[in-house]
Amino acid sequence: MGDSIIEAERNGAGASAHSIDDLGGHRRTAVTVVASSPMAVQTDPRRFGVQLKRWRTERRFSQHELALRSEVSQRHLSYLENGRSRPSPEMIEHLSIALDVPLRARNSLFVAAGFAPAHSEEPMDGDGLADLRRSLQRLVDAHHPFPAYVVDRCWNLQLSNEAAAMMTMLLVDPGLALEFGGNILRMALHPEGLKRHVPNWPVVAASLVDRLRRECELDPSDSELAALADEVRRYPGMDALPDVAVSGGDQLLTELHVLVDGRLLRLYTTVMSLTAARDITVSEIRLETLLPADAASERVLRDLAGSPAG
C-alpha cells in the first residue's frame, strides 16, 4: 500500500488510505489516488451518508429493510450513513439499485462519495444517440396511422410520427404549440390546449397529474420536473380534479376521448421505457402511443391518415 502512495505522489497525484465496503459489506483497506481532475477528490464521507439516508427515508425503508433488500448488513449500512465507512463505486451502484434511485440522481451519490459521475448524459440530438434515435423513429413510424411520440423526463416532445403531428395541428393552435415549447403536458392541461377538445378532460387530467406526482416522488431532487409540476398545478380548473382512484368509474383503463372534426375518438394510452439503460438521457426516454379503444375510433384515425382499413 505504501508503494502505491509513493508512486502516486511521483506521478503528481495525492493518495490516501481509507476503509471501504465491498458488496458483501466487508471492510477492506483501499487507496484513493487523487489526480489533477477536479472530480477525483477526497470528500467528507458524511456527505454520502446524508444522501444515502435521505434516499432510504424517501423510499420509507428502515435500515433493517434496506439491509434485507440489498443483502448488505445493517451494521455496515449504519457505518455508511454516519460516515464511519466510505463506499466503493460498486456499493454505490448496488445500493442505488436497491433504492430505485434514478441515474440522474445516482451520479450525485458518486460525487458525494468522491468519485466521478458514473453515468453519462448524451444529448438526445447528439451523435452518441444517433442510432437509437433512428431506431425510435422507426418504431413510432410503425404505429402509423395511430399517433406515437417520444418524450423526455419533463414531457418535452423529441420524436413523433405523422399521425401525432396531424392530430396536434388539428387540435392545438400552432402559436400556442410554440408557446408550450413542444411540451406534451402543457398541451394536455392548459385551458387553451387540448382541454377544449377532450370531453372527459377532468378524468384524463387527474390521471396525468397522478402520473406526474409519482414521477416527482421517484426523484424528489429533480428541480426541473418539480417546477413543471408547480406550473401546471396553477392552471385554471386544476384544483377541482376528481380523485384518480375513482374518476375512471368501472373502466378497465382510463380512456382519452377526443373530438376531431365532430367525430369522437376513444383512445388508450400506452407508455414504454427502455430497460437496462446506462445513460441518463436514455433512461428517461418515454415512448407513448395512442391506440383506438373501439372499431369506430380506428376507422376515424385511418380516415384522417388516408390509410386503408386494417
mmCIF file of C-alpha atoms in Angstrom:
data_model
loop_
_atom_site.group_PDB
_atom_site.id
_atom_site.type_symbol
_atom_site.label_atom_id
_atom_site.label_comp_id
_atom_site.label_asym_id
_atom_site.label_seq_id
_atom_site.Cartn_x
_atom_site.Cartn_y
_atom_site.Cartn_z
ATOM 1 C CA MET A 1 0.000 0.000 0.000
ATOM 2 C CA GLY A 2 2.825 2.399 0.849
ATOM 3 C CA ASP A 3 4.436 1.792 -2.548
ATOM 4 C CA SER A 4 1.180 2.769 -4.223
ATOM 5 C CA ILE A 5 1.051 6.064 -2.370
ATOM 6 C CA ILE A 6 4.663 6.848 -3.226
ATOM 7 C CA GLU A 7 4.110 6.022 -6.885
ATOM 8 C CA ALA A 8 1.043 8.250 -6.936
ATOM 9 C CA GLU A 9 2.990 11.133 -5.476
ATOM 10 C CA ARG A 10 5.697 10.686 -8.135
ATOM 11 C CA ASN A 11 3.016 10.998 -10.787
ATOM 12 C CA GLY A 12 1.821 14.289 -9.404
ATOM 13 C CA ALA A 13 -1.209 12.942 -7.590
ATOM 14 C CA GLY A 14 -2.048 12.576 -3.947
ATOM 15 C CA ALA A 15 -3.311 9.432 -2.286
ATOM 16 C CA SER A 16 -4.994 8.416 0.916
ATOM 17 C CA ALA A 17 -5.778 5.151 2.616
ATOM 18 C CA HIS A 18 -9.293 4.607 3.839
ATOM 19 C CA SER A 19 -11.804 1.939 4.740
ATOM 20 C CA ILE A 20 -14.435 0.981 2.163
ATOM 21 C CA ASP A 21 -17.143 -1.670 1.939
ATOM 22 C CA ASP A 22 -17.334 -4.251 -0.810
ATOM 23 C CA LEU A 23 -20.680 -5.665 -1.980
ATOM 24 C CA GLY A 24 -20.730 -8.156 0.838
ATOM 25 C CA GLY A 25 -20.500 -5.389 3.402
ATOM 26 C CA HIS A 26 -16.941 -6.335 4.423
ATOM 27 C CA ARG A 27 -14.481 -3.630 5.310
ATOM 28 C CA ARG A 28 -11.179 -3.515 3.481
ATOM 29 C CA THR A 29 -8.332 -1.033 3.123
ATOM 30 C CA ALA A 30 -8.031 0.755 -0.186
ATOM 31 C CA VAL A 31 -6.016 3.580 -1.660
ATOM 32 C CA THR A 32 -7.652 6.533 -3.339
ATOM 33 C CA VAL A 33 -5.422 8.275 -5.855
ATOM 34 C CA VAL A 34 -6.300 11.932 -6.146
ATOM 35 C CA ALA A 35 -5.393 13.094 -9.627
ATOM 36 C CA SER A 36 -5.475 16.594 -11.041
ATOM 37 C CA SER A 37 -9.116 16.147 -12.203
ATOM 38 C CA PRO A 38 -11.472 18.210 -10.017
ATOM 39 C CA MET A 39 -13.840 15.218 -9.857
ATOM 40 C CA ALA A 40 -11.272 12.844 -8.329
ATOM 41 C CA VAL A 41 -11.213 14.361 -4.848
ATOM 42 C CA GLN A 42 -11.380 13.106 -1.336
ATOM 43 C CA THR A 43 -14.603 14.203 0.338
ATOM 44 C CA ASP A 44 -16.120 14.008 3.764
ATOM 45 C CA PRO A 45 -17.705 10.511 3.962
ATOM 46 C CA ARG A 46 -20.640 12.066 5.797
ATOM 47 C CA ARG A 47 -21.773 13.734 2.558
ATOM 48 C CA PHE A 48 -22.544 10.379 1.038
ATOM 49 C CA GLY A 49 -24.089 9.166 4.273
ATOM 50 C CA VAL A 50 -26.514 12.083 4.407
ATOM 51 C CA GLN A 51 -27.671 11.434 0.844
ATOM 52 C CA LEU A 52 -27.972 7.696 1.401
ATOM 53 C CA LYS A 53 -30.120 8.226 4.492
ATOM 54 C CA ARG A 54 -32.286 10.749 2.620
ATOM 55 C CA TRP A 55 -32.972 8.259 -0.175
ATOM 56 C CA ARG A 56 -33.679 5.493 2.327
ATOM 57 C CA THR A 57 -36.146 7.776 4.091
ATOM 58 C CA GLU A 58 -37.761 8.815 0.800
ATOM 59 C CA ARG A 59 -38.344 5.154 0.000
ATOM 60 C CA ARG A 60 -39.727 4.585 3.513
ATOM 61 C CA PHE A 61 -37.213 1.852 4.331
ATOM 62 C CA SER A 62 -35.770 1.232 7.743
ATOM 63 C CA GLN A 63 -32.089 0.291 7.849
ATOM 64 C CA HIS A 64 -33.178 -3.280 8.512
ATOM 65 C CA GLU A 65 -35.472 -3.320 5.479
ATOM 66 C CA LEU A 66 -32.774 -1.899 3.213
ATOM 67 C CA ALA A 67 -30.291 -4.419 4.576
ATOM 68 C CA LEU A 68 -32.614 -7.264 3.611
ATOM 69 C CA ARG A 69 -33.379 -5.732 0.222
ATOM 70 C CA SER A 70 -29.735 -5.086 -0.664
ATOM 71 C CA GLU A 71 -28.207 -8.083 1.144
ATOM 72 C CA VAL A 72 -25.794 -5.737 2.919
ATOM 73 C CA SER A 73 -25.528 -5.988 6.692
ATOM 74 C CA GLN A 74 -27.407 -3.414 8.732
ATOM 75 C CA ARG A 75 -24.233 -2.653 10.651
ATOM 76 C CA HIS A 76 -22.393 -1.603 7.506
ATOM 77 C CA LEU A 77 -25.342 0.428 6.281
ATOM 78 C CA SER A 78 -25.138 2.271 9.580
ATOM 79 C CA TYR A 79 -21.397 2.839 9.048
ATOM 80 C CA LEU A 80 -22.092 4.264 5.598
ATOM 81 C CA GLU A 81 -24.822 6.604 6.812
ATOM 82 C CA ASN A 82 -22.827 8.002 9.737
ATOM 83 C CA GLY A 83 -19.617 8.379 7.710
ATOM 84 C CA ARG A 84 -17.586 5.760 9.547
ATOM 85 C CA SER A 85 -17.045 3.904 6.288
ATOM 86 C CA ARG A 86 -16.667 5.042 2.673
ATOM 87 C CA PRO A 87 -18.436 3.102 -0.094
ATOM 88 C CA SER A 88 -16.811 1.627 -3.153
ATOM 89 C CA PRO A 89 -18.296 2.530 -6.569
ATOM 90 C CA GLU A 90 -19.759 -0.974 -6.701
ATOM 91 C CA MET A 91 -21.502 -0.453 -3.374
ATOM 92 C CA ILE A 92 -22.941 2.881 -4.518
ATOM 93 C CA GLU A 93 -24.402 1.300 -7.628
ATOM 94 C CA HIS A 94 -25.674 -1.692 -5.665
ATOM 95 C CA LEU A 95 -27.484 0.420 -3.065
ATOM 96 C CA SER A 96 -28.818 2.777 -5.744
ATOM 97 C CA ILE A 97 -30.459 -0.150 -7.493
ATOM 98 C CA ALA A 98 -31.927 -1.388 -4.212
ATOM 99 C CA LEU A 99 -33.335 2.088 -3.532
ATOM 100 C CA ASP A 100 -34.533 2.588 -7.118
ATOM 101 C CA VAL A 101 -32.519 5.799 -7.443
ATOM 102 C CA PRO A 102 -32.757 7.222 -10.998
ATOM 103 C CA LEU A 103 -29.478 7.529 -12.899
ATOM 104 C CA ARG A 104 -29.637 11.342 -12.836
ATOM 105 C CA ALA A 105 -29.715 11.361 -9.035
ATOM 106 C CA ARG A 106 -27.371 8.384 -8.803
ATOM 107 C CA ASN A 107 -24.491 10.490 -10.124
ATOM 108 C CA SER A 108 -24.893 12.799 -7.141
ATOM 109 C CA LEU A 109 -24.217 9.854 -4.841
ATOM 110 C CA PHE A 110 -20.994 9.083 -6.688
ATOM 111 C CA VAL A 111 -19.848 12.708 -6.454
ATOM 112 C CA ALA A 112 -20.750 12.887 -2.766
ATOM 113 C CA ALA A 113 -18.525 9.858 -2.165
ATOM 114 C CA GLY A 114 -15.611 11.460 -4.015
ATOM 115 C CA PHE A 115 -15.935 9.684 -7.348
ATOM 116 C CA ALA A 116 -16.597 10.992 -10.818
ATOM 117 C CA PRO A 117 -20.164 10.583 -12.128
ATOM 118 C CA ALA A 118 -20.666 7.001 -13.279
ATOM 119 C CA HIS A 119 -23.421 7.611 -15.833
ATOM 120 C CA SER A 120 -23.139 9.665 -18.995
ATOM 121 C CA GLU A 121 -25.786 12.084 -20.268
ATOM 122 C CA GLU A 122 -25.713 12.220 -24.055
ATOM 123 C CA PRO A 123 -27.836 14.931 -25.712
ATOM 124 C CA MET A 124 -30.860 13.479 -27.474
ATOM 125 C CA ASP A 125 -29.866 15.142 -30.750
ATOM 126 C CA GLY A 126 -26.165 14.276 -30.417
ATOM 127 C CA ASP A 127 -24.082 11.824 -32.426
ATOM 128 C CA GLY A 128 -23.864 9.437 -29.488
ATOM 129 C CA LEU A 129 -27.588 8.659 -29.682
ATOM 130 C CA ALA A 130 -27.949 8.819 -33.467
ATOM 131 C CA ASP A 131 -28.510 5.065 -33.863
ATOM 132 C CA LEU A 132 -31.001 4.941 -31.012
ATOM 133 C CA ARG A 133 -32.829 7.967 -32.391
ATOM 134 C CA ARG A 134 -33.207 6.280 -35.776
ATOM 135 C CA SER A 135 -34.498 3.109 -34.128
ATOM 136 C CA LEU A 136 -37.033 5.062 -32.081
ATOM 137 C CA GLN A 137 -38.181 6.943 -35.170
ATOM 138 C CA ARG A 138 -38.742 3.656 -36.982
ATOM 139 C CA LEU A 139 -40.727 2.420 -34.003
ATOM 140 C CA VAL A 140 -43.062 5.422 -33.837
ATOM 141 C CA ASP A 141 -43.461 5.415 -37.624
ATOM 142 C CA ALA A 142 -44.513 1.761 -37.451
ATOM 143 C CA HIS A 143 -47.521 2.789 -35.341
ATOM 144 C CA HIS A 144 -48.988 4.896 -38.147
ATOM 145 C CA PRO A 145 -51.892 5.630 -38.565
ATOM 146 C CA PHE A 146 -52.070 5.652 -34.775
ATOM 147 C CA PRO A 147 -50.318 8.586 -33.016
ATOM 148 C CA ALA A 148 -46.992 7.820 -31.349
ATOM 149 C CA TYR A 149 -44.278 10.052 -29.941
ATOM 150 C CA VAL A 150 -41.199 10.115 -27.727
ATOM 151 C CA VAL A 151 -40.798 12.481 -24.765
ATOM 152 C CA ASP A 152 -38.048 13.153 -22.226
ATOM 153 C CA ARG A 153 -38.406 13.175 -18.450
ATOM 154 C CA CYS A 154 -40.057 16.618 -18.492
ATOM 155 C CA TRP A 155 -42.562 15.586 -21.186
ATOM 156 C CA ASN A 156 -40.817 17.557 -23.947
ATOM 157 C CA LEU A 157 -41.504 16.163 -27.409
ATOM 158 C CA GLN A 158 -38.428 14.570 -29.011
ATOM 159 C CA LEU A 159 -39.818 12.461 -31.862
ATOM 160 C CA SER A 160 -43.248 11.789 -33.363
ATOM 161 C CA ASN A 161 -44.933 10.142 -36.318
ATOM 162 C CA GLU A 162 -47.164 11.750 -38.944
ATOM 163 C CA ALA A 163 -50.370 10.786 -37.146
ATOM 164 C CA ALA A 164 -49.290 12.545 -33.938
ATOM 165 C CA ALA A 165 -48.208 15.644 -35.858
ATOM 166 C CA MET A 166 -51.521 15.721 -37.725
ATOM 167 C CA MET A 167 -53.579 15.422 -34.555
ATOM 168 C CA THR A 168 -51.592 18.205 -32.915
ATOM 169 C CA MET A 169 -52.180 20.520 -35.901
ATOM 170 C CA LEU A 170 -55.919 19.773 -35.820
ATOM 171 C CA LEU A 171 -56.337 20.317 -32.083
ATOM 172 C CA VAL A 172 -53.745 22.864 -30.935
ATOM 173 C CA ASP A 173 -53.204 26.333 -32.343
ATOM 174 C CA PRO A 174 -49.682 26.479 -33.863
ATOM 175 C CA GLY A 175 -48.873 29.631 -31.929
ATOM 176 C CA LEU A 176 -49.854 28.009 -28.646
ATOM 177 C CA ALA A 177 -47.945 24.853 -29.507
ATOM 178 C CA LEU A 178 -44.865 27.028 -29.991
ATOM 179 C CA GLU A 179 -45.554 28.808 -26.712
ATOM 180 C CA PHE A 180 -45.840 25.451 -24.937
ATOM 181 C CA GLY A 181 -42.382 24.605 -26.268
ATOM 182 C CA GLY A 182 -43.465 21.230 -27.571
ATOM 183 C CA ASN A 183 -44.331 20.121 -24.042
ATOM 184 C CA ILE A 184 -46.992 17.399 -24.093
ATOM 185 C CA LEU A 185 -48.116 18.001 -20.509
ATOM 186 C CA ARG A 186 -48.681 21.719 -21.052
ATOM 187 C CA MET A 187 -50.654 20.991 -24.233
ATOM 188 C CA ALA A 188 -52.829 18.483 -22.407
ATOM 189 C CA LEU A 189 -53.559 20.502 -19.257
ATOM 190 C CA HIS A 190 -53.591 24.166 -20.333
ATOM 191 C CA PRO A 191 -57.141 25.515 -20.774
ATOM 192 C CA GLU A 192 -56.283 26.722 -24.304
ATOM 193 C CA GLY A 193 -54.704 23.425 -25.306
ATOM 194 C CA LEU A 194 -56.309 20.007 -25.774
ATOM 195 C CA LYS A 195 -58.781 20.607 -22.945
ATOM 196 C CA ARG A 196 -61.301 22.207 -25.330
ATOM 197 C CA HIS A 197 -61.418 19.034 -27.436
ATOM 198 C CA VAL A 198 -61.459 16.419 -24.655
ATOM 199 C CA PRO A 199 -64.972 15.753 -23.262
ATOM 200 C CA ASN A 200 -63.620 13.695 -20.351
ATOM 201 C CA TRP A 201 -60.794 16.122 -19.613
ATOM 202 C CA PRO A 202 -61.195 16.046 -15.783
ATOM 203 C CA VAL A 203 -60.651 12.273 -15.745
ATOM 204 C CA VAL A 204 -57.708 12.447 -18.158
ATOM 205 C CA ALA A 205 -56.156 15.391 -16.318
ATOM 206 C CA ALA A 206 -56.469 13.607 -12.967
ATOM 207 C CA SER A 207 -54.659 10.603 -14.429
ATOM 208 C CA LEU A 208 -51.873 12.772 -15.877
ATOM 209 C CA VAL A 209 -51.409 14.692 -12.625
ATOM 210 C CA ASP A 210 -51.221 11.417 -10.692
ATOM 211 C CA ARG A 211 -48.549 10.148 -13.075
ATOM 212 C CA LEU A 212 -46.638 13.422 -12.697
ATOM 213 C CA ARG A 213 -46.869 13.145 -8.910
ATOM 214 C CA ARG A 214 -45.399 9.635 -8.981
ATOM 215 C CA GLU A 215 -42.577 10.763 -11.268
ATOM 216 C CA CYS A 216 -41.731 13.625 -8.895
ATOM 217 C CA GLU A 217 -41.718 11.206 -5.961
ATOM 218 C CA LEU A 218 -39.320 8.920 -7.832
ATOM 219 C CA ASP A 219 -36.733 11.716 -7.864
ATOM 220 C CA PRO A 220 -37.521 14.497 -5.362
ATOM 221 C CA SER A 221 -34.204 16.161 -6.269
ATOM 222 C CA ASP A 222 -35.306 16.860 -9.867
ATOM 223 C CA SER A 223 -35.943 20.608 -9.659
ATOM 224 C CA GLU A 224 -36.860 20.960 -13.351
ATOM 225 C CA LEU A 225 -39.626 18.375 -13.116
ATOM 226 C CA ALA A 226 -40.821 19.884 -9.830
ATOM 227 C CA ALA A 227 -41.035 23.318 -11.482
ATOM 228 C CA LEU A 228 -43.146 21.868 -14.309
ATOM 229 C CA ALA A 229 -45.456 20.256 -11.756
ATOM 230 C CA ASP A 230 -45.868 23.552 -9.899
ATOM 231 C CA GLU A 231 -46.628 25.340 -13.174
ATOM 232 C CA VAL A 232 -49.377 23.023 -14.396
ATOM 233 C CA ARG A 233 -50.997 22.799 -10.961
ATOM 234 C CA ARG A 234 -51.643 26.552 -11.207
ATOM 235 C CA TYR A 235 -53.646 26.204 -14.424
ATOM 236 C CA PRO A 236 -57.363 27.056 -14.106
ATOM 237 C CA GLY A 237 -59.506 24.098 -13.090
ATOM 238 C CA MET A 238 -56.647 22.008 -11.747
ATOM 239 C CA ASP A 239 -57.807 22.399 -8.146
ATOM 240 C CA ALA A 240 -61.154 20.742 -8.919
ATOM 241 C CA LEU A 241 -59.953 17.474 -10.442
ATOM 242 C CA PRO A 242 -61.590 14.239 -9.270
ATOM 243 C CA ASP A 243 -59.783 11.605 -7.236
ATOM 244 C CA VAL A 244 -57.873 9.492 -9.734
ATOM 245 C CA ALA A 245 -58.773 6.351 -7.792
ATOM 246 C CA VAL A 246 -62.494 6.776 -8.536
ATOM 247 C CA SER A 247 -62.568 9.033 -11.600
ATOM 248 C CA GLY A 248 -62.404 6.154 -14.067
ATOM 249 C CA GLY A 249 -65.599 4.523 -12.840
ATOM 250 C CA ASP A 250 -65.833 0.902 -13.936
ATOM 251 C CA GLN A 251 -63.466 1.300 -16.899
ATOM 252 C CA LEU A 252 -60.593 -1.165 -17.128
ATOM 253 C CA LEU A 253 -58.331 1.625 -18.436
ATOM 254 C CA THR A 254 -58.607 5.396 -18.410
ATOM 255 C CA GLU A 255 -59.667 6.412 -21.896
ATOM 256 C CA LEU A 256 -58.781 9.623 -23.688
ATOM 257 C CA HIS A 257 -61.824 10.989 -25.522
ATOM 258 C CA VAL A 258 -61.027 13.463 -28.292
ATOM 259 C CA LEU A 259 -63.372 15.320 -30.627
ATOM 260 C CA VAL A 260 -61.836 15.713 -34.098
ATOM 261 C CA ASP A 261 -63.970 17.398 -36.774
ATOM 262 C CA GLY A 262 -67.067 16.489 -34.792
ATOM 263 C CA ARG A 263 -66.115 12.816 -34.532
ATOM 264 C CA LEU A 264 -65.361 11.161 -31.213
ATOM 265 C CA LEU A 265 -62.113 9.270 -30.786
ATOM 266 C CA ARG A 266 -61.815 6.874 -27.843
ATOM 267 C CA LEU A 267 -58.149 6.133 -27.209
ATOM 268 C CA TYR A 268 -55.958 4.138 -24.863
ATOM 269 C CA THR A 269 -52.538 5.460 -23.927
ATOM 270 C CA THR A 270 -49.521 3.198 -23.522
ATOM 271 C CA VAL A 271 -46.205 4.341 -22.065
ATOM 272 C CA MET A 272 -42.988 2.399 -22.652
ATOM 273 C CA SER A 273 -39.421 2.918 -21.440
ATOM 274 C CA LEU A 274 -36.051 1.400 -22.326
ATOM 275 C CA THR A 275 -34.729 -1.159 -19.865
ATOM 276 C CA ALA A 276 -31.136 -1.612 -18.661
ATOM 277 C CA ALA A 277 -30.171 1.922 -19.730
ATOM 278 C CA ARG A 278 -26.755 3.130 -18.596
ATOM 279 C CA ASP A 279 -27.058 6.659 -19.973
ATOM 280 C CA ILE A 280 -29.211 9.234 -18.172
ATOM 281 C CA THR A 281 -30.954 10.528 -21.302
ATOM 282 C CA VAL A 282 -31.761 7.017 -22.499
ATOM 283 C CA SER A 283 -33.113 6.005 -19.083
ATOM 284 C CA GLU A 284 -35.539 8.943 -19.112
ATOM 285 C CA ILE A 285 -36.983 8.403 -22.605
ATOM 286 C CA ARG A 286 -40.680 7.520 -22.763
ATOM 287 C CA LEU A 287 -42.380 6.223 -25.901
ATOM 288 C CA GLU A 288 -46.122 6.893 -25.839
ATOM 289 C CA THR A 289 -48.736 5.537 -28.224
ATOM 290 C CA LEU A 290 -52.433 6.306 -28.634
ATOM 291 C CA LEU A 291 -54.384 3.203 -29.604
ATOM 292 C CA PRO A 292 -58.044 3.099 -30.696
ATOM 293 C CA ALA A 293 -60.355 1.771 -27.981
ATOM 294 C CA ASP A 294 -63.007 0.661 -30.485
ATOM 295 C CA ALA A 295 -63.515 -0.048 -34.183
ATOM 296 C CA ALA A 296 -65.142 3.316 -34.848
ATOM 297 C CA SER A 297 -62.120 5.184 -33.475
ATOM 298 C CA GLU A 298 -59.791 3.078 -35.589
ATOM 299 C CA ARG A 299 -61.792 3.984 -38.709
ATOM 300 C CA VAL A 300 -61.561 7.692 -37.854
ATOM 301 C CA LEU A 301 -57.790 7.508 -37.345
ATOM 302 C CA ARG A 302 -57.301 5.641 -40.615
ATOM 303 C CA ASP A 303 -59.548 8.113 -42.399
ATOM 304 C CA LEU A 304 -57.594 11.086 -41.050
ATOM 305 C CA ALA A 305 -54.357 9.475 -42.202
ATOM 306 C CA GLY A 306 -55.726 8.334 -45.549
ATOM 307 C CA SER A 307 -54.858 4.731 -44.700
ATOM 308 C CA PRO A 308 -56.888 1.704 -45.770
ATOM 309 C CA ALA A 309 -58.688 -0.331 -43.132
ATOM 310 C CA GLY A 310 -56.535 -2.994 -41.495
#
